[in-house]
XYZ file of C-alpha atoms in Angstrom:
707
model
C -41.276 -79.608 -317.231
C -38.199 -79.293 -315.055
C -38.102 -79.916 -311.347
C -37.166 -77.120 -308.943
C -33.588 -77.319 -307.766
C -32.813 -78.378 -304.238
C -31.325 -75.783 -301.896
C -27.638 -75.412 -302.502
C -27.697 -77.044 -305.924
C -25.761 -75.383 -308.674
C -27.795 -73.766 -311.410
C -25.235 -74.462 -314.104
C -24.643 -77.942 -315.450
C -23.015 -79.252 -318.603
C -26.141 -81.135 -319.641
C -29.756 -80.908 -318.614
C -30.714 -84.071 -316.669
C -33.775 -85.974 -317.754
C -36.978 -85.858 -315.755
C -36.577 -89.514 -314.799
C -33.010 -89.043 -313.536
C -33.792 -85.922 -311.531
C -36.797 -87.496 -309.866
C -34.939 -90.693 -309.096
C -32.306 -88.665 -307.261
C -35.089 -87.199 -305.153
C -36.682 -90.615 -304.635
C -33.924 -93.196 -304.076
C -36.406 -95.564 -302.405
C -38.339 -96.128 -305.633
C -37.032 -98.749 -308.015
C -37.555 -98.280 -311.730
C -38.456 -101.565 -313.432
C -38.883 -101.809 -317.150
C -42.068 -99.992 -318.151
C -45.118 -101.882 -319.302
C -46.373 -101.517 -322.863
C -48.234 -98.344 -323.742
C -51.807 -98.335 -322.477
C -54.615 -99.034 -324.834
C -57.409 -96.480 -325.072
C -60.506 -97.210 -323.036
C -63.610 -98.357 -324.839
C -66.450 -96.089 -325.828
C -68.822 -97.923 -323.507
C -67.415 -96.319 -320.392
C -67.603 -92.834 -321.916
C -71.176 -93.195 -323.076
C -72.633 -94.082 -319.724
C -74.352 -91.346 -317.795
C -72.594 -89.508 -315.019
C -73.732 -90.604 -311.595
C -72.497 -87.846 -309.358
C -69.499 -85.505 -309.168
C -66.869 -85.977 -306.514
C -66.541 -82.318 -305.644
C -66.512 -83.341 -302.028
C -66.423 -81.218 -298.979
C -63.767 -83.628 -297.842
C -60.959 -82.722 -300.185
C -59.929 -80.645 -303.129
C -57.786 -81.416 -306.140
C -54.250 -80.968 -304.866
C -52.735 -79.968 -308.243
C -54.787 -76.765 -307.959
C -53.070 -75.711 -304.743
C -49.690 -74.336 -303.913
C -47.937 -73.441 -300.707
C -46.942 -70.023 -299.472
C -43.797 -71.133 -297.678
C -41.038 -73.641 -298.397
C -39.856 -75.077 -295.123
C -41.676 -76.461 -292.167
C -40.127 -76.185 -288.745
C -40.184 -79.705 -287.314
C -38.177 -80.530 -284.220
C -37.233 -84.148 -283.547
C -36.566 -85.442 -280.044
C -35.511 -88.951 -279.040
C -38.233 -91.015 -277.439
C -37.851 -91.959 -273.808
C -40.035 -95.059 -274.138
C -38.891 -96.590 -277.420
C -36.847 -96.286 -280.538
C -39.243 -94.058 -282.431
C -38.614 -90.314 -282.522
C -41.097 -87.813 -281.172
C -42.084 -84.996 -283.481
C -42.960 -81.485 -282.411
C -44.429 -79.169 -284.995
C -43.973 -75.439 -284.866
C -45.722 -74.470 -288.047
C -48.058 -75.624 -290.751
C -48.514 -74.510 -294.322
C -51.458 -72.715 -295.763
C -53.150 -74.012 -298.880
C -54.348 -71.589 -301.514
C -56.694 -72.478 -304.341
C -55.285 -71.389 -307.705
C -58.122 -72.601 -309.883
C -61.213 -70.774 -308.740
C -62.864 -68.868 -305.934
C -64.821 -71.279 -303.768
C -67.928 -70.142 -302.008
C -68.769 -71.483 -298.602
C -72.381 -72.144 -299.489
C -72.174 -75.483 -301.328
C -68.923 -76.945 -300.053
C -68.597 -75.583 -296.558
C -65.114 -74.287 -297.383
C -63.898 -70.743 -296.885
C -63.556 -68.480 -299.881
C -60.062 -68.206 -301.312
C -58.701 -65.567 -303.603
C -56.711 -66.471 -306.664
C -53.119 -65.377 -306.035
C -50.174 -65.297 -308.369
C -48.816 -68.730 -309.268
C -45.943 -69.887 -307.082
C -43.389 -71.531 -309.343
C -41.391 -73.028 -306.504
C -44.147 -75.216 -305.093
C -43.217 -78.700 -304.019
C -44.964 -82.018 -304.490
C -48.548 -81.826 -305.682
C -50.048 -83.819 -302.831
C -47.676 -83.107 -299.997
C -49.965 -81.250 -297.631
C -47.526 -80.371 -294.890
C -44.560 -78.900 -296.713
C -43.755 -75.240 -296.006
C -43.698 -73.608 -292.623
C -46.491 -71.206 -291.886
C -48.430 -70.504 -288.751
C -51.760 -71.475 -290.236
C -53.260 -73.111 -293.259
C -56.682 -73.770 -294.686
C -57.707 -77.401 -294.382
C -58.638 -79.075 -297.623
C -61.708 -80.634 -296.092
C -63.069 -78.066 -293.688
C -63.277 -74.369 -293.052
C -61.274 -74.663 -289.841
C -57.931 -72.892 -289.688
C -55.068 -74.352 -287.754
C -52.661 -77.249 -287.924
C -54.546 -79.373 -290.435
C -56.743 -82.415 -290.071
C -53.986 -84.702 -288.814
C -52.264 -82.118 -286.619
C -49.022 -82.848 -288.445
C -47.875 -85.060 -291.270
C -45.021 -87.431 -290.537
C -41.636 -85.863 -291.181
C -40.443 -88.834 -293.268
C -43.587 -89.180 -295.378
C -42.924 -90.497 -298.886
C -43.356 -87.456 -301.181
C -45.881 -87.511 -303.996
C -44.370 -87.414 -307.509
C -45.474 -84.914 -310.162
C -48.591 -85.976 -312.099
C -46.679 -86.434 -315.350
C -44.361 -89.048 -313.822
C -45.467 -92.382 -315.335
C -42.765 -95.036 -314.800
C -44.913 -97.810 -316.263
C -46.383 -95.888 -319.169
C -49.735 -95.132 -317.530
C -51.014 -92.788 -314.777
C -50.466 -94.013 -311.238
C -53.396 -94.795 -308.943
C -53.252 -94.671 -305.152
C -53.739 -98.134 -303.683
C -54.667 -99.513 -300.281
C -53.216 -102.981 -299.639
C -55.670 -104.581 -297.191
C -54.352 -107.545 -295.195
C -56.900 -109.299 -292.968
C -55.325 -111.267 -290.111
C -56.899 -113.679 -287.627
C -54.580 -116.250 -286.007
C -51.558 -116.211 -288.305
C -48.065 -116.405 -286.865
C -45.026 -114.178 -287.202
C -43.529 -116.086 -290.130
C -46.678 -116.011 -292.267
C -47.388 -112.339 -291.619
C -43.776 -111.342 -292.239
C -43.783 -113.159 -295.591
C -46.959 -111.384 -296.680
C -45.907 -107.892 -295.613
C -42.418 -108.309 -297.069
C -43.891 -109.308 -300.422
C -46.251 -106.309 -300.501
C -43.556 -103.857 -299.424
C -41.187 -105.150 -302.115
C -43.629 -104.850 -305.001
C -42.236 -102.606 -307.719
C -45.131 -100.149 -307.489
C -44.064 -96.711 -306.137
C -44.243 -96.350 -302.363
C -45.895 -92.952 -302.758
C -48.969 -94.674 -304.188
C -49.363 -97.732 -301.948
C -50.261 -98.044 -298.277
C -50.401 -101.246 -296.237
C -53.520 -101.589 -294.062
C -53.591 -104.567 -291.680
C -56.798 -105.336 -289.758
C -56.408 -107.819 -286.893
C -59.660 -109.603 -286.085
C -59.465 -109.600 -282.314
C -56.804 -110.348 -279.714
C -56.126 -113.861 -280.999
C -53.160 -116.170 -280.483
C -52.780 -118.920 -283.067
C -52.255 -122.530 -282.111
C -48.584 -123.104 -281.368
C -47.729 -119.388 -281.419
C -45.896 -117.615 -278.612
C -47.458 -114.167 -279.127
C -50.827 -112.944 -280.352
C -51.406 -111.928 -283.952
C -51.774 -108.179 -283.143
C -48.467 -108.232 -281.238
C -46.815 -109.964 -284.181
C -48.089 -107.318 -286.593
C -47.131 -104.402 -284.350
C -43.604 -105.782 -284.038
C -43.293 -105.157 -287.784
C -44.067 -101.449 -287.509
C -41.767 -98.572 -286.742
C -41.533 -94.809 -286.837
C -45.007 -94.464 -285.334
C -46.969 -91.258 -285.770
C -48.341 -91.814 -282.252
C -46.405 -93.937 -279.795
C -48.102 -97.350 -279.310
C -48.381 -96.806 -275.555
C -50.445 -93.670 -276.160
C -52.944 -95.252 -278.576
C -56.514 -95.403 -277.261
C -59.388 -97.664 -278.419
C -62.288 -96.101 -280.322
C -65.826 -97.321 -280.909
C -67.475 -98.399 -284.140
C -70.553 -100.342 -285.266
C -69.559 -103.949 -285.958
C -71.173 -106.590 -288.154
C -72.702 -108.561 -285.306
C -75.897 -108.963 -283.345
C -77.029 -107.733 -279.956
C -74.472 -106.075 -277.718
C -71.628 -107.259 -279.963
C -72.574 -104.622 -282.517
C -70.590 -102.269 -280.333
C -66.910 -102.976 -280.773
C -63.721 -101.043 -280.154
C -60.436 -100.937 -282.038
C -57.065 -99.213 -281.889
C -55.366 -97.388 -284.763
C -51.593 -97.595 -285.178
C -50.014 -95.508 -287.950
C -46.387 -95.628 -289.005
C -44.106 -97.313 -291.501
C -43.259 -100.917 -292.238
C -40.185 -102.182 -290.367
C -38.237 -105.071 -291.873
C -36.553 -105.934 -288.583
C -32.894 -106.591 -287.734
C -33.059 -110.242 -288.859
C -34.787 -109.570 -292.166
C -33.860 -111.710 -295.168
C -34.410 -108.651 -297.371
C -31.092 -106.943 -298.231
C -30.836 -103.402 -296.824
C -30.493 -101.891 -300.290
C -33.900 -103.321 -301.242
C -35.731 -102.258 -298.094
C -38.140 -99.484 -298.986
C -40.135 -97.076 -296.859
C -43.804 -98.027 -297.097
C -46.560 -96.343 -295.029
C -48.499 -98.784 -292.889
C -51.584 -98.660 -290.687
C -52.782 -101.368 -288.299
C -56.326 -101.671 -286.956
C -56.561 -103.956 -283.916
C -60.073 -104.924 -282.871
C -59.648 -105.152 -279.113
C -63.298 -105.347 -278.016
C -65.217 -103.511 -275.327
C -64.173 -103.560 -271.652
C -66.972 -106.076 -270.957
C -65.329 -108.738 -273.159
C -61.747 -108.112 -272.067
C -61.595 -111.390 -270.111
C -63.199 -113.554 -272.804
C -61.310 -115.956 -275.052
C -61.400 -113.863 -278.239
C -62.013 -110.195 -277.385
C -62.858 -108.026 -280.365
C -63.341 -110.926 -282.793
C -66.182 -110.219 -285.246
C -65.106 -112.079 -288.397
C -63.413 -111.295 -291.694
C -66.513 -109.654 -293.166
C -66.497 -107.130 -290.331
C -62.840 -106.359 -291.076
C -63.692 -105.677 -294.713
C -66.693 -103.553 -293.745
C -64.475 -101.387 -291.531
C -62.628 -100.298 -294.655
C -65.605 -100.246 -297.036
C -67.771 -98.187 -294.682
C -64.878 -95.803 -294.071
C -64.362 -95.276 -297.805
C -68.074 -94.674 -298.333
C -68.231 -92.037 -295.620
C -65.096 -90.337 -296.888
C -66.431 -90.195 -300.435
C -69.888 -88.903 -299.478
C -68.843 -86.802 -296.463
C -71.248 -88.695 -294.197
C -71.275 -89.010 -290.437
C -68.507 -91.312 -289.236
C -67.610 -93.100 -286.026
C -64.704 -92.217 -283.769
C -62.698 -95.097 -285.221
C -63.204 -93.866 -288.774
C -62.170 -90.362 -287.748
C -58.920 -91.755 -286.356
C -58.401 -93.806 -289.515
C -58.814 -90.649 -291.597
C -56.260 -88.723 -289.583
C -53.881 -91.670 -289.351
C -53.767 -92.133 -293.113
C -53.239 -88.414 -293.582
C -50.305 -88.422 -291.163
C -48.316 -91.199 -292.817
C -49.114 -90.433 -296.473
C -49.643 -86.679 -296.640
C -52.777 -87.071 -298.771
C -56.491 -87.208 -298.101
C -57.961 -90.745 -297.965
C -60.338 -89.946 -300.838
C -57.334 -90.055 -303.176
C -57.338 -93.857 -303.041
C -58.901 -95.485 -306.093
C -58.310 -99.230 -305.660
C -57.992 -101.799 -302.872
C -55.776 -104.874 -303.030
C -57.118 -107.588 -300.719
C -54.805 -110.359 -299.538
C -54.827 -112.819 -296.659
C -52.116 -112.866 -294.038
C -50.618 -116.111 -295.394
C -50.223 -114.999 -299.027
C -46.983 -114.083 -300.789
C -47.428 -111.545 -303.591
C -44.992 -111.581 -306.507
C -43.032 -108.317 -307.055
C -44.703 -107.317 -310.339
C -48.227 -108.458 -309.439
C -49.466 -105.122 -308.122
C -48.172 -103.367 -311.231
C -49.958 -105.773 -313.589
C -53.236 -105.497 -311.690
C -53.187 -101.709 -311.573
C -52.215 -101.573 -315.229
C -55.426 -103.408 -316.113
C -57.445 -101.117 -313.846
C -56.045 -97.908 -315.326
C -56.329 -99.023 -318.936
C -59.981 -100.041 -318.688
C -62.160 -97.924 -316.345
C -64.996 -100.446 -316.773
C -63.087 -103.051 -314.755
C -64.404 -102.977 -311.188
C -62.608 -106.052 -309.885
C -59.949 -108.534 -310.868
C -57.853 -111.357 -309.533
C -54.562 -113.017 -310.380
C -53.355 -116.584 -310.287
C -52.951 -118.255 -306.905
C -50.239 -120.896 -306.762
C -49.491 -123.349 -303.977
C -46.438 -122.745 -301.814
C -46.400 -126.169 -300.094
C -46.880 -128.444 -303.107
C -44.975 -131.456 -301.774
C -45.942 -131.426 -298.099
C -48.386 -134.341 -298.385
C -50.623 -136.176 -300.836
C -53.374 -133.724 -299.885
C -51.375 -130.758 -301.158
C -50.283 -132.662 -304.274
C -53.828 -133.275 -305.484
C -54.589 -129.551 -305.146
C -51.802 -128.260 -307.429
C -53.485 -128.915 -310.764
C -56.926 -128.160 -309.328
C -55.752 -124.616 -308.530
C -54.135 -124.333 -311.967
C -57.206 -125.436 -313.928
C -59.612 -123.365 -311.823
C -57.717 -120.225 -312.849
C -56.560 -120.886 -316.394
C -59.741 -122.664 -317.489
C -62.707 -121.539 -315.369
C -61.718 -117.961 -314.549
C -60.200 -117.372 -317.984
C -63.447 -118.447 -319.650
C -65.544 -116.248 -317.358
C -63.146 -113.364 -317.977
C -64.034 -113.458 -321.687
C -67.529 -112.313 -320.660
C -66.106 -109.899 -318.083
C -67.910 -111.714 -315.303
C -65.552 -113.738 -313.103
C -67.973 -115.064 -310.496
C -65.429 -115.529 -307.720
C -62.555 -113.189 -306.947
C -60.597 -115.106 -304.273
C -60.313 -113.199 -301.037
C -56.683 -114.251 -300.660
C -55.634 -112.249 -303.737
C -57.936 -109.834 -305.537
C -58.402 -106.143 -306.284
C -61.502 -103.923 -306.291
C -62.017 -100.418 -307.574
C -63.133 -97.955 -304.907
C -64.424 -95.431 -307.422
C -64.389 -95.186 -311.198
C -63.573 -92.038 -313.182
C -66.273 -90.491 -315.347
C -65.423 -87.907 -317.959
C -62.494 -85.554 -317.736
C -63.730 -83.101 -315.095
C -63.030 -85.073 -311.897
C -66.345 -86.914 -311.818
C -66.389 -90.259 -310.040
C -68.752 -93.193 -309.594
C -68.597 -95.097 -306.270
C -67.950 -98.811 -306.840
C -66.706 -100.635 -303.743
C -67.736 -97.554 -301.733
C -71.244 -97.734 -303.190
C -73.863 -97.507 -300.399
C -75.864 -100.425 -301.845
C -72.834 -102.710 -301.810
C -71.824 -101.681 -298.289
C -75.365 -102.030 -296.946
C -75.964 -105.506 -298.374
C -72.517 -106.776 -297.417
C -72.925 -105.578 -293.815
C -76.220 -107.439 -293.355
C -76.794 -108.294 -289.685
C -80.029 -110.290 -289.973
C -78.808 -113.720 -291.099
C -81.749 -115.978 -290.354
C -82.187 -118.258 -293.388
C -80.198 -121.152 -294.795
C -79.518 -119.166 -297.952
C -78.214 -116.073 -296.123
C -76.071 -118.119 -293.782
C -74.323 -119.838 -296.670
C -73.782 -116.483 -298.368
C -72.630 -114.372 -295.436
C -71.133 -116.802 -292.946
C -69.265 -119.313 -295.109
C -68.454 -117.565 -298.377
C -68.174 -113.859 -297.679
C -65.383 -113.362 -300.232
C -67.412 -114.914 -303.021
C -70.537 -113.044 -301.954
C -68.704 -109.726 -302.354
C -67.961 -110.662 -305.980
C -71.620 -111.589 -306.432
C -72.745 -108.261 -304.980
C -70.484 -106.338 -307.326
C -71.814 -108.165 -310.399
C -75.391 -107.775 -309.216
C -74.991 -104.042 -308.520
C -72.934 -103.254 -311.639
C -73.871 -105.917 -314.229
C -72.462 -103.857 -317.104
C -69.024 -103.525 -315.555
C -66.290 -106.149 -315.654
C -64.603 -108.570 -313.297
C -61.622 -110.132 -315.029
C -58.709 -112.512 -314.531
C -55.143 -111.208 -314.929
C -52.810 -114.220 -315.346
C -49.655 -112.068 -315.154
C -50.376 -111.277 -311.488
C -49.287 -114.210 -309.334
C -49.267 -115.021 -305.636
C -48.501 -118.069 -303.527
C -50.489 -119.336 -300.578
C -50.381 -122.214 -298.122
C -53.106 -124.844 -298.612
C -54.380 -127.493 -296.164
C -52.050 -130.470 -295.807
C -54.496 -132.693 -293.922
C -57.557 -134.268 -295.478
C -59.829 -133.295 -292.570
C -58.895 -129.632 -293.020
C -59.378 -129.868 -296.797
C -62.766 -131.484 -296.218
C -63.993 -128.646 -293.986
C -62.587 -125.993 -296.338
C -64.223 -127.417 -299.463
C -67.504 -127.922 -297.617
C -67.649 -124.175 -297.083
C -66.512 -123.376 -300.613
C -68.921 -125.730 -302.402
C -71.964 -124.727 -300.368
C -71.265 -121.018 -300.783
C -70.671 -121.561 -304.519
C -74.119 -123.091 -304.972
C -75.895 -120.273 -303.152
C -73.918 -117.515 -304.879
C -74.652 -118.990 -308.309
C -78.334 -119.088 -307.332
C -78.095 -115.343 -306.726
C -76.294 -114.600 -309.994
C -78.506 -116.724 -312.226
C -81.365 -114.293 -311.526
C -79.399 -111.258 -312.770
C -80.669 -110.538 -316.285
C -78.407 -107.612 -317.157
C -75.172 -109.578 -317.430
C -73.434 -109.363 -320.796
C -74.429 -111.525 -323.756
C -77.647 -112.990 -325.125
C -79.285 -116.360 -324.465
C -76.729 -119.198 -324.856
C -73.957 -116.665 -325.437
C -74.544 -114.803 -322.192
C -72.918 -114.747 -318.797
C -76.267 -115.698 -317.281
C -76.245 -118.945 -319.263
C -72.655 -119.621 -318.159
C -73.685 -119.153 -314.533
C -76.634 -121.510 -315.021
C -74.372 -124.202 -316.501
C -71.905 -123.785 -313.627
C -74.733 -124.205 -311.130
C -76.026 -127.359 -312.815
C -72.510 -128.738 -313.207
C -71.759 -128.227 -309.520
C -74.965 -129.935 -308.412
C -74.541 -133.041 -310.605
C -70.835 -133.649 -309.914
C -71.392 -136.838 -307.843
C -73.775 -138.261 -310.452
C -71.387 -137.350 -313.283
C -68.390 -139.182 -311.804
C -70.567 -142.173 -310.943
C -71.826 -142.335 -314.530
C -68.234 -142.042 -315.807
C -67.168 -145.108 -313.832
C -70.268 -146.942 -315.030
C -69.368 -146.219 -318.682
C -65.778 -147.385 -318.173
C -66.803 -150.633 -316.478
C -69.521 -151.444 -319.023
C -67.225 -150.651 -321.951
C -64.596 -153.059 -320.632
C -66.875 -155.866 -319.431
C -69.268 -155.883 -322.346
C -68.243 -158.033 -325.291
C -67.019 -156.832 -327.665
C -65.126 -154.076 -325.846
C -66.482 -150.601 -326.649
C -63.413 -148.688 -327.779
C -65.050 -145.422 -328.848
C -66.411 -144.407 -325.383
C -63.012 -145.109 -323.817
C -61.177 -143.091 -326.465
C -63.562 -140.157 -326.109
C -63.201 -140.251 -322.330
C -59.400 -140.282 -322.634
C -59.516 -137.296 -324.987
C -61.764 -135.337 -322.647
C -59.583 -136.033 -319.604
C -56.398 -135.336 -321.565
C -57.466 -131.994 -323.033
C -56.069 -130.030 -320.055
C -52.621 -131.054 -321.285
C -53.169 -128.674 -324.203
C -53.931 -125.927 -321.675
C -50.613 -126.652 -319.966
C -48.712 -126.236 -323.217
C -50.456 -122.925 -323.959
C -50.288 -121.303 -320.525
C -47.840 -122.940 -318.123
C -45.018 -123.868 -320.529
C -43.797 -126.326 -317.894
C -43.811 -130.093 -318.355
C -43.957 -130.636 -314.607
C -47.638 -129.711 -314.697
C -48.286 -132.822 -316.804
C -47.283 -134.875 -313.772
C -49.548 -132.791 -311.551
C -52.348 -133.392 -314.066
C -52.037 -137.184 -313.753
C -52.080 -136.897 -309.962
C -55.223 -134.777 -310.248
C -56.905 -137.310 -312.574
C -56.227 -140.077 -310.069
C -57.929 -137.981 -307.387
C -61.051 -137.198 -309.448
C -63.263 -139.409 -307.217
C -62.303 -137.179 -304.273
C -62.980 -133.902 -306.113
C -66.155 -134.959 -307.898
C -67.757 -137.364 -305.432
C -66.378 -137.332 -301.885
C -66.121 -133.565 -301.372
C -69.453 -132.554 -303.047
C -71.381 -135.348 -301.332
C -69.982 -134.373 -297.941
C -70.784 -130.705 -298.608
C -74.395 -131.433 -299.578
C -74.807 -133.659 -296.530
C -73.567 -130.787 -294.342
C -75.655 -128.093 -296.032
C -76.863 -126.802 -292.661
C -73.460 -126.891 -290.967
C -72.189 -123.343 -290.542
C -69.110 -124.035 -288.447
C -65.846 -122.735 -289.871
C -64.119 -126.076 -289.398
C -60.461 -126.657 -288.611
C -58.885 -124.357 -291.195
C -57.258 -121.994 -288.699
C -57.412 -122.913 -285.037
C -56.541 -120.653 -282.154
C -54.833 -121.602 -278.927
C -57.168 -123.706 -276.767
C -59.935 -123.859 -279.374
C -61.535 -127.087 -280.610
C -63.655 -126.113 -283.628
C -64.453 -122.611 -284.798
C -68.036 -121.623 -285.358
C -69.184 -119.231 -288.035
C -72.126 -117.067 -287.198
C -73.473 -113.975 -285.542
C -74.021 -114.715 -281.876
C -76.733 -112.788 -280.050
C -75.680 -111.486 -276.652
C -77.802 -108.822 -274.986
C -79.171 -105.634 -276.483
C -77.255 -103.156 -278.593
C -76.847 -99.776 -276.891
C -76.489 -97.252 -279.703
C -75.725 -94.450 -277.246
C -72.196 -95.849 -276.905
C -71.464 -95.046 -280.549
C -70.699 -91.421 -281.390
C -71.203 -90.481 -285.036
C -70.413 -87.045 -286.421
C -69.180 -85.526 -289.623
C -65.444 -85.080 -289.948
C -65.574 -81.317 -289.504
C -67.448 -81.677 -286.197
C -64.928 -84.176 -284.838
C -62.110 -81.903 -285.983
C -63.596 -78.826 -284.307
C -63.843 -80.704 -281.014
C -60.302 -82.022 -281.324
C -58.824 -78.607 -282.010
C -60.779 -77.000 -279.214
C -59.663 -79.750 -276.841
C -56.028 -79.400 -277.915
C -56.189 -75.630 -277.558
C -57.504 -75.939 -273.996
C -54.864 -78.559 -273.160
C -52.084 -76.399 -274.579
C -53.279 -73.407 -272.577
C -53.433 -75.500 -269.396
C -49.956 -76.961 -269.977
C -48.529 -73.505 -270.644
C -49.872 -72.265 -267.315
C -48.515 -75.293 -265.431
C -45.095 -75.102 -267.120
C -44.727 -71.427 -266.187
C -45.493 -72.215 -262.553
C -43.188 -75.246 -262.589
C -40.268 -73.256 -263.993
C -40.765 -70.600 -261.347
C -40.744 -73.198 -258.574
C -37.628 -74.976 -259.832
C -35.698 -71.754 -260.371
C -36.479 -70.463 -256.916
C -35.533 -73.681 -255.097
C -32.610 -75.095 -257.108
C -30.976 -71.905 -258.271
C -31.975 -71.864 -261.896
C -32.286 -75.622 -262.598
C -35.237 -76.580 -264.786
C -36.564 -79.875 -266.140
C -37.205 -78.124 -269.434
C -33.604 -77.004 -270.064
């Protein structure tokens, strides 16, 4: 297949350029790393399972089956009077035509299209706002006009042809979710820079940052939302014109009603960026700022509802997009915002990368993770290795280095053999939104599954068990829900994908963090041990592995106490018992073999000895403290905000929830209202402008503000 020539290009050339070269000239912002090995064929297990439901949605159609009737869109650009971002004025929109079949309006709600002659000069397969035409048919409704997003950003990253596979496998559209709470400018900039610089094509990745309230971190000069917005540019809607919209939050009482603002644009590296200009790429970016209702505007943390609520904003949105369900005003704005900056419908996204706002992702990590997802459709979730960025800050960080290493390369690697990693860390993991079934565009909802979304958005948290699951270990509980809902699918560990994060450097902070982690681990393992459909049989099953992990976690204090007892008795007793000491040394020294196999770095031997010296802390002090504080649901001192003493985790009840404040409609209904409102506004403005021009011309002799 050869690409259409650009206007003005010569048709004669001494040699025919390769597909890769011609596309790279069109896409200079995409780097071409060395391709990964050829993909392995998927197993028969995924093909034998029954189809759940087709994704022939009323929301979108398959873009490769459409072409455009025109080739140029008239888009005027005017300088902004309030900022550096340009203002776009659209004078035309393309019309989509289905070239695969005639669609009836009975089952899909779409207008009927005739099958015209194939247009050989069509542009990118998913660029929805390419040629200039007065009208077009929306891909998700039967409304004619300017399209669901009114216009698509002029500088949107174009979608490559479907046969373009720079890594040797088909590309999958990815949402990179970054949840922020009280992080500062430096931490957020590091995270967003690392995601933007990943070697995955910009046409298939979008950064989505969700700020959990108007929060200012301790020692920070500006709030977290302001810090994030300072890293955006080229806005689709000017920030001063953005309005808050309502949605149903994960909370109790009146706090179930929350409001948030949607900012859509592109990532801005800033004038003082450490990234060289030649490496700065154009990546679409959306920011959701939970600002709260007017009633909580004067409170300390307006809009704050927790990390689980931030994740549910995305998960609920994806579910409603996939099933064409009624959505809130906020979700409608998210839909249109994504369309504006990417040029594709949100139901094109297949996977979600979840990272925290203090995590640095390695450049090839996203590629390795998506490679595993594409090669094996049975994988529903995966995680990479998390390394420590501040290893030498204090003795507290030093004792965590080898603990992080062994938890990934020993625990998660062993669980990955069974395809059942019990904990995908929220700081760096990936979930599949929907899984392909068959070869006829059938999909199975995974992360967007209604059961997963419903259980994860639980509001009634009234027992000790639920509080430990939902208030302290929400990231681990999401992994548990996925395994419980899809026991035959896989959650794996991908060691090639690496990130770095900042760990606590004070023992009090480490104590509060591990209290939450240990208590949530116990309760999540109690949930998983009851799932009978996990892979394997009896002692060779994932259920047995979970049971052993649960028992091992509970008896950690007794185990380390017995170890010291054996050492003391073996030394004191005459004659000295050599065999128990030798066996103990072999057991504690076995991780050195793991270092040789995986890390290939002798420095980790030193970290191993530091870890062995701190075993009483890991196996006695931390578990004992966690069990003693089993009913403590405060978040601790992990991330403090300005003027805050100790954060509390929980769903506070304040007043009654007024559901009348939340408007929920299907996308097509929201879109009809928007277009009708815009049409009335345009008509009113046209009348006023005519009168204004007449007045100015008559008084000032032909002068007009509009000239």
